[in-house]
């Protein structure tokens, strides 16, 4: 009788060990599947003017001034102007003289914020038709 109980216990241990191994393997597979794809969100595309756009790698540090649908060297505060800043993988509207400054309130666009921002991968300045999109991969 005692021997049989031992055998049962041993059998139970094997089941527990087996289940633990299967669980660990599943956890590894899930982690691999959920890992962000290489190249996801690696650049900002700024659209402006009538169908013009530039792409800036997310790791660059840049300040872009757009005035009346053109990229210009310096901000003057005159006319329709947007100042876009890209730094440490983040992009944001540093300054804009659009009527309500909505674009400045849209916050920072980065790999961390895309899931929680109301506008997702976009910063939009509708009055000036200036759009920043965070994109990546082979698109
Ligand atoms: Zn704006």
PDB file of C-alpha atoms and ligand atoms in Angstrom:
ATOM      1  CA  UNK A   1       0.000   0.000   0.000  1.00  0.00           C
ATOM      2  CA  UNK A   2       2.736   2.427   0.988  1.00  0.00           C
ATOM      3  CA  UNK A   3       4.666   1.740  -2.192  1.00  0.00           C
ATOM      4  CA  UNK A   4       1.641   2.564  -4.267  1.00  0.00           C
ATOM      5  CA  UNK A   5       1.226   5.925  -2.477  1.00  0.00           C
ATOM      6  CA  UNK A   6       4.875   6.713  -3.215  1.00  0.00           C
ATOM      7  CA  UNK A   7       4.340   5.871  -6.855  1.00  0.00           C
ATOM      8  CA  UNK A   8       1.284   8.106  -6.955  1.00  0.00           C
ATOM      9  CA  UNK A   9       3.247  10.943  -5.372  1.00  0.00           C
ATOM     10  CA  UNK A  10       6.060  10.470  -7.848  1.00  0.00           C
ATOM     11  CA  UNK A  11       3.603  10.521 -10.696  1.00  0.00           C
ATOM     12  CA  UNK A  12       2.097  13.731  -9.311  1.00  0.00           C
ATOM     13  CA  UNK A  13       5.513  15.349  -9.141  1.00  0.00           C
ATOM     14  CA  UNK A  14       6.122  14.486 -12.775  1.00  0.00           C
ATOM     15  CA  UNK A  15       2.845  16.102 -13.765  1.00  0.00           C
ATOM     16  CA  UNK A  16       3.700  19.249 -11.830  1.00  0.00           C
ATOM     17  CA  UNK A  17       7.183  19.385 -13.369  1.00  0.00           C
ATOM     18  CA  UNK A  18       5.761  18.790 -16.840  1.00  0.00           C
ATOM     19  CA  UNK A  19       3.143  21.482 -16.386  1.00  0.00           C
ATOM     20  CA  UNK A  20       5.795  23.940 -15.173  1.00  0.00           C
ATOM     21  CA  UNK A  21       7.958  23.236 -18.239  1.00  0.00           C
ATOM     22  CA  UNK A  22       4.999  23.666 -20.604  1.00  0.00           C
ATOM     23  CA  UNK A  23       3.992  26.885 -18.821  1.00  0.00           C
ATOM     24  CA  UNK A  24       7.548  28.291 -19.049  1.00  0.00           C
ATOM     25  CA  UNK A  25       7.727  27.432 -22.749  1.00  0.00           C
ATOM     26  CA  UNK A  26       4.382  29.155 -23.370  1.00  0.00           C
ATOM     27  CA  UNK A  27       5.553  32.222 -21.458  1.00  0.00           C
ATOM     28  CA  UNK A  28       8.662  32.428 -23.654  1.00  0.00           C
ATOM     29  CA  UNK A  29       6.561  32.110 -26.832  1.00  0.00           C
ATOM     30  CA  UNK A  30       4.138  34.832 -25.658  1.00  0.00           C
ATOM     31  CA  UNK A  31       7.045  37.158 -24.813  1.00  0.00           C
ATOM     32  CA  UNK A  32       8.565  36.610 -28.261  1.00  0.00           C
ATOM     33  CA  UNK A  33       5.233  37.310 -29.967  1.00  0.00           C
ATOM     34  CA  UNK A  34       4.595  40.473 -27.970  1.00  0.00           C
ATOM     35  CA  UNK A  35       8.074  41.866 -28.458  1.00  0.00           C
ATOM     36  CA  UNK A  36       7.931  45.032 -30.553  1.00  0.00           C
ATOM     37  CA  UNK A  37       8.891  44.388 -34.133  1.00  0.00           C
ATOM     38  CA  UNK A  38      12.287  45.663 -35.187  1.00  0.00           C
ATOM     39  CA  UNK A  39      11.883  48.915 -37.058  1.00  0.00           C
ATOM     40  CA  UNK A  40       8.507  49.764 -35.547  1.00  0.00           C
ATOM     41  CA  UNK A  41       8.204  53.530 -35.101  1.00  0.00           C
ATOM     42  CA  UNK A  42      11.587  54.658 -36.289  1.00  0.00           C
ATOM     43  CA  UNK A  43      10.793  57.939 -38.025  1.00  0.00           C
ATOM     44  CA  UNK A  44       8.587  60.993 -38.024  1.00  0.00           C
ATOM     45  CA  UNK A  45       6.943  62.089 -41.238  1.00  0.00           C
ATOM     46  CA  UNK A  46       6.036  65.771 -41.314  1.00  0.00           C
ATOM     47  CA  UNK A  47       3.429  66.727 -43.893  1.00  0.00           C
ATOM     48  CA  UNK A  48       2.970  70.385 -44.778  1.00  0.00           C
ATOM     49  CA  UNK A  49       2.065  72.739 -47.576  1.00  0.00           C
ATOM     50  CA  UNK A  50       0.278  71.123 -50.493  1.00  0.00           C
ATOM     51  CA  UNK A  51       1.351  67.503 -50.289  1.00  0.00           C
ATOM     52  CA  UNK A  52       4.943  68.126 -49.254  1.00  0.00           C
ATOM     53  CA  UNK A  53       6.586  65.935 -46.642  1.00  0.00           C
ATOM     54  CA  UNK A  54       9.907  65.189 -45.003  1.00  0.00           C
ATOM     55  CA  UNK A  55      10.991  62.151 -43.008  1.00  0.00           C
ATOM     56  CA  UNK A  56      13.175  62.489 -39.957  1.00  0.00           C
ATOM     57  CA  UNK A  57      14.672  59.479 -38.143  1.00  0.00           C
ATOM     58  CA  UNK A  58      13.360  59.331 -34.588  1.00  0.00           C
ATOM     59  CA  UNK A  59      16.870  59.350 -33.096  1.00  0.00           C
ATOM     60  CA  UNK A  60      17.809  62.695 -34.637  1.00  0.00           C
ATOM     61  CA  UNK A  61      17.665  65.980 -32.762  1.00  0.00           C
ATOM     62  CA  UNK A  62      16.012  68.572 -34.975  1.00  0.00           C
ATOM     63  CA  UNK A  63      14.008  71.757 -34.884  1.00  0.00           C
ATOM     64  CA  UNK A  64      11.879  72.332 -37.950  1.00  0.00           C
ATOM     65  CA  UNK A  65      10.216  75.645 -38.674  1.00  0.00           C
ATOM     66  CA  UNK A  66       7.353  75.673 -41.153  1.00  0.00           C
ATOM     67  CA  UNK A  67       5.950  79.004 -42.275  1.00  0.00           C
ATOM     68  CA  UNK A  68       3.118  79.347 -44.764  1.00  0.00           C
ATOM     69  CA  UNK A  69       3.603  75.792 -46.033  1.00  0.00           C
ATOM     70  CA  UNK A  70       7.379  76.033 -46.456  1.00  0.00           C
ATOM     71  CA  UNK A  71      10.286  74.856 -44.339  1.00  0.00           C
ATOM     72  CA  UNK A  72      12.292  77.933 -43.378  1.00  0.00           C
ATOM     73  CA  UNK A  73      15.555  78.535 -41.539  1.00  0.00           C
ATOM     74  CA  UNK A  74      14.345  80.662 -38.672  1.00  0.00           C
ATOM     75  CA  UNK A  75      11.178  81.411 -36.782  1.00  0.00           C
ATOM     76  CA  UNK A  76       9.905  84.961 -37.084  1.00  0.00           C
ATOM     77  CA  UNK A  77       6.483  84.592 -35.473  1.00  0.00           C
ATOM     78  CA  UNK A  78       4.948  86.121 -38.576  1.00  0.00           C
ATOM     79  CA  UNK A  79       2.230  84.508 -40.675  1.00  0.00           C
ATOM     80  CA  UNK A  80       1.272  80.843 -40.169  1.00  0.00           C
ATOM     81  CA  UNK A  81       4.159  79.357 -38.292  1.00  0.00           C
ATOM     82  CA  UNK A  82       4.876  76.032 -36.558  1.00  0.00           C
ATOM     83  CA  UNK A  83       8.003  75.023 -34.711  1.00  0.00           C
ATOM     84  CA  UNK A  84       8.409  71.254 -34.432  1.00  0.00           C
ATOM     85  CA  UNK A  85      10.979  69.719 -32.132  1.00  0.00           C
ATOM     86  CA  UNK A  86      12.331  66.173 -32.395  1.00  0.00           C
ATOM     87  CA  UNK A  87      14.574  64.902 -29.622  1.00  0.00           C
ATOM     88  CA  UNK A  88      15.246  61.552 -27.866  1.00  0.00           C
ATOM     89  CA  UNK A  89      12.675  59.712 -29.985  1.00  0.00           C
ATOM     90  CA  UNK A  90       9.953  62.235 -29.215  1.00  0.00           C
ATOM     91  CA  UNK A  91       8.288  64.828 -31.421  1.00  0.00           C
ATOM     92  CA  UNK A  92       6.149  67.718 -30.304  1.00  0.00           C
ATOM     93  CA  UNK A  93       4.810  71.073 -31.456  1.00  0.00           C
ATOM     94  CA  UNK A  94       7.046  73.459 -29.598  1.00  0.00           C
ATOM     95  CA  UNK A  95       5.293  76.541 -30.846  1.00  0.00           C
ATOM     96  CA  UNK A  96       2.506  77.455 -33.228  1.00  0.00           C
ATOM     97  CA  UNK A  97       0.621  80.677 -33.798  1.00  0.00           C
ATOM     98  CA  UNK A  98      -2.520  78.931 -35.004  1.00  0.00           C
ATOM     99  CA  UNK A  99      -5.822  80.272 -33.580  1.00  0.00           C
ATOM    100  CA  UNK A 100      -6.309  77.913 -30.645  1.00  0.00           C
ATOM    101  CA  UNK A 101      -2.884  76.321 -30.220  1.00  0.00           C
ATOM    102  CA  UNK A 102      -4.534  72.900 -30.206  1.00  0.00           C
ATOM    103  CA  UNK A 103      -1.458  71.224 -31.703  1.00  0.00           C
ATOM    104  CA  UNK A 104       0.731  72.404 -28.807  1.00  0.00           C
ATOM    105  CA  UNK A 105      -1.665  70.774 -26.346  1.00  0.00           C
ATOM    106  CA  UNK A 106      -1.462  67.397 -28.097  1.00  0.00           C
ATOM    107  CA  UNK A 107       1.677  66.608 -26.131  1.00  0.00           C
ATOM    108  CA  UNK A 108       4.611  64.462 -27.063  1.00  0.00           C
ATOM    109  CA  UNK A 109       4.580  61.729 -29.648  1.00  0.00           C
ATOM    110  CA  UNK A 110       6.823  58.761 -28.852  1.00  0.00           C
ATOM    111  CA  UNK A 111       6.824  54.954 -28.762  1.00  0.00           C
ATOM    112  CA  UNK A 112       5.663  55.236 -25.146  1.00  0.00           C
ATOM    113  CA  UNK A 113       2.759  57.610 -25.785  1.00  0.00           C
ATOM    114  CA  UNK A 114       1.224  56.318 -29.054  1.00  0.00           C
ATOM    115  CA  UNK A 115      -1.060  53.856 -27.266  1.00  0.00           C
ATOM    116  CA  UNK A 116      -2.492  56.376 -24.827  1.00  0.00           C
ATOM    117  CA  UNK A 117      -2.706  59.580 -26.873  1.00  0.00           C
ATOM    118  CA  UNK A 118      -6.174  60.431 -28.250  1.00  0.00           C
ATOM    119  CA  UNK A 119      -4.656  61.039 -31.685  1.00  0.00           C
ATOM    120  CA  UNK A 120      -2.422  57.963 -31.561  1.00  0.00           C
ATOM    121  CA  UNK A 121       0.501  58.338 -33.952  1.00  0.00           C
ATOM    122  CA  UNK A 122      -0.439  61.867 -35.062  1.00  0.00           C
ATOM    123  CA  UNK A 123       0.074  65.485 -34.074  1.00  0.00           C
ATOM    124  CA  UNK A 124      -2.269  67.654 -36.097  1.00  0.00           C
ATOM    125  CA  UNK A 125      -2.294  71.391 -36.667  1.00  0.00           C
ATOM    126  CA  UNK A 126      -5.452  71.618 -38.759  1.00  0.00           C
ATOM    127  CA  UNK A 127      -5.476  75.420 -39.275  1.00  0.00           C
ATOM    128  CA  UNK A 128      -1.935  75.378 -40.724  1.00  0.00           C
ATOM    129  CA  UNK A 129      -2.263  71.959 -42.394  1.00  0.00           C
ATOM    130  CA  UNK A 130       0.859  70.678 -40.617  1.00  0.00           C
ATOM    131  CA  UNK A 131       0.815  67.031 -39.608  1.00  0.00           C
ATOM    132  CA  UNK A 132       3.374  64.899 -37.807  1.00  0.00           C
ATOM    133  CA  UNK A 133       3.035  61.138 -38.089  1.00  0.00           C
ATOM    134  CA  UNK A 134       5.092  58.594 -36.164  1.00  0.00           C
ATOM    135  CA  UNK A 135       5.729  55.645 -38.431  1.00  0.00           C
ATOM    136  CA  UNK A 136       8.162  52.834 -39.074  1.00  0.00           C
ATOM    137  CA  UNK A 137       8.898  49.471 -40.573  1.00  0.00           C
ATOM    138  CA  UNK A 138       8.589  48.759 -44.262  1.00  0.00           C
ATOM    139  CA  UNK A 139       5.706  51.098 -45.019  1.00  0.00           C
TER     140      UNK A 139
HETATM  141 ZN1  LIG B   1      -1.754  74.418 -34.449  1.00  0.00          ZN
END
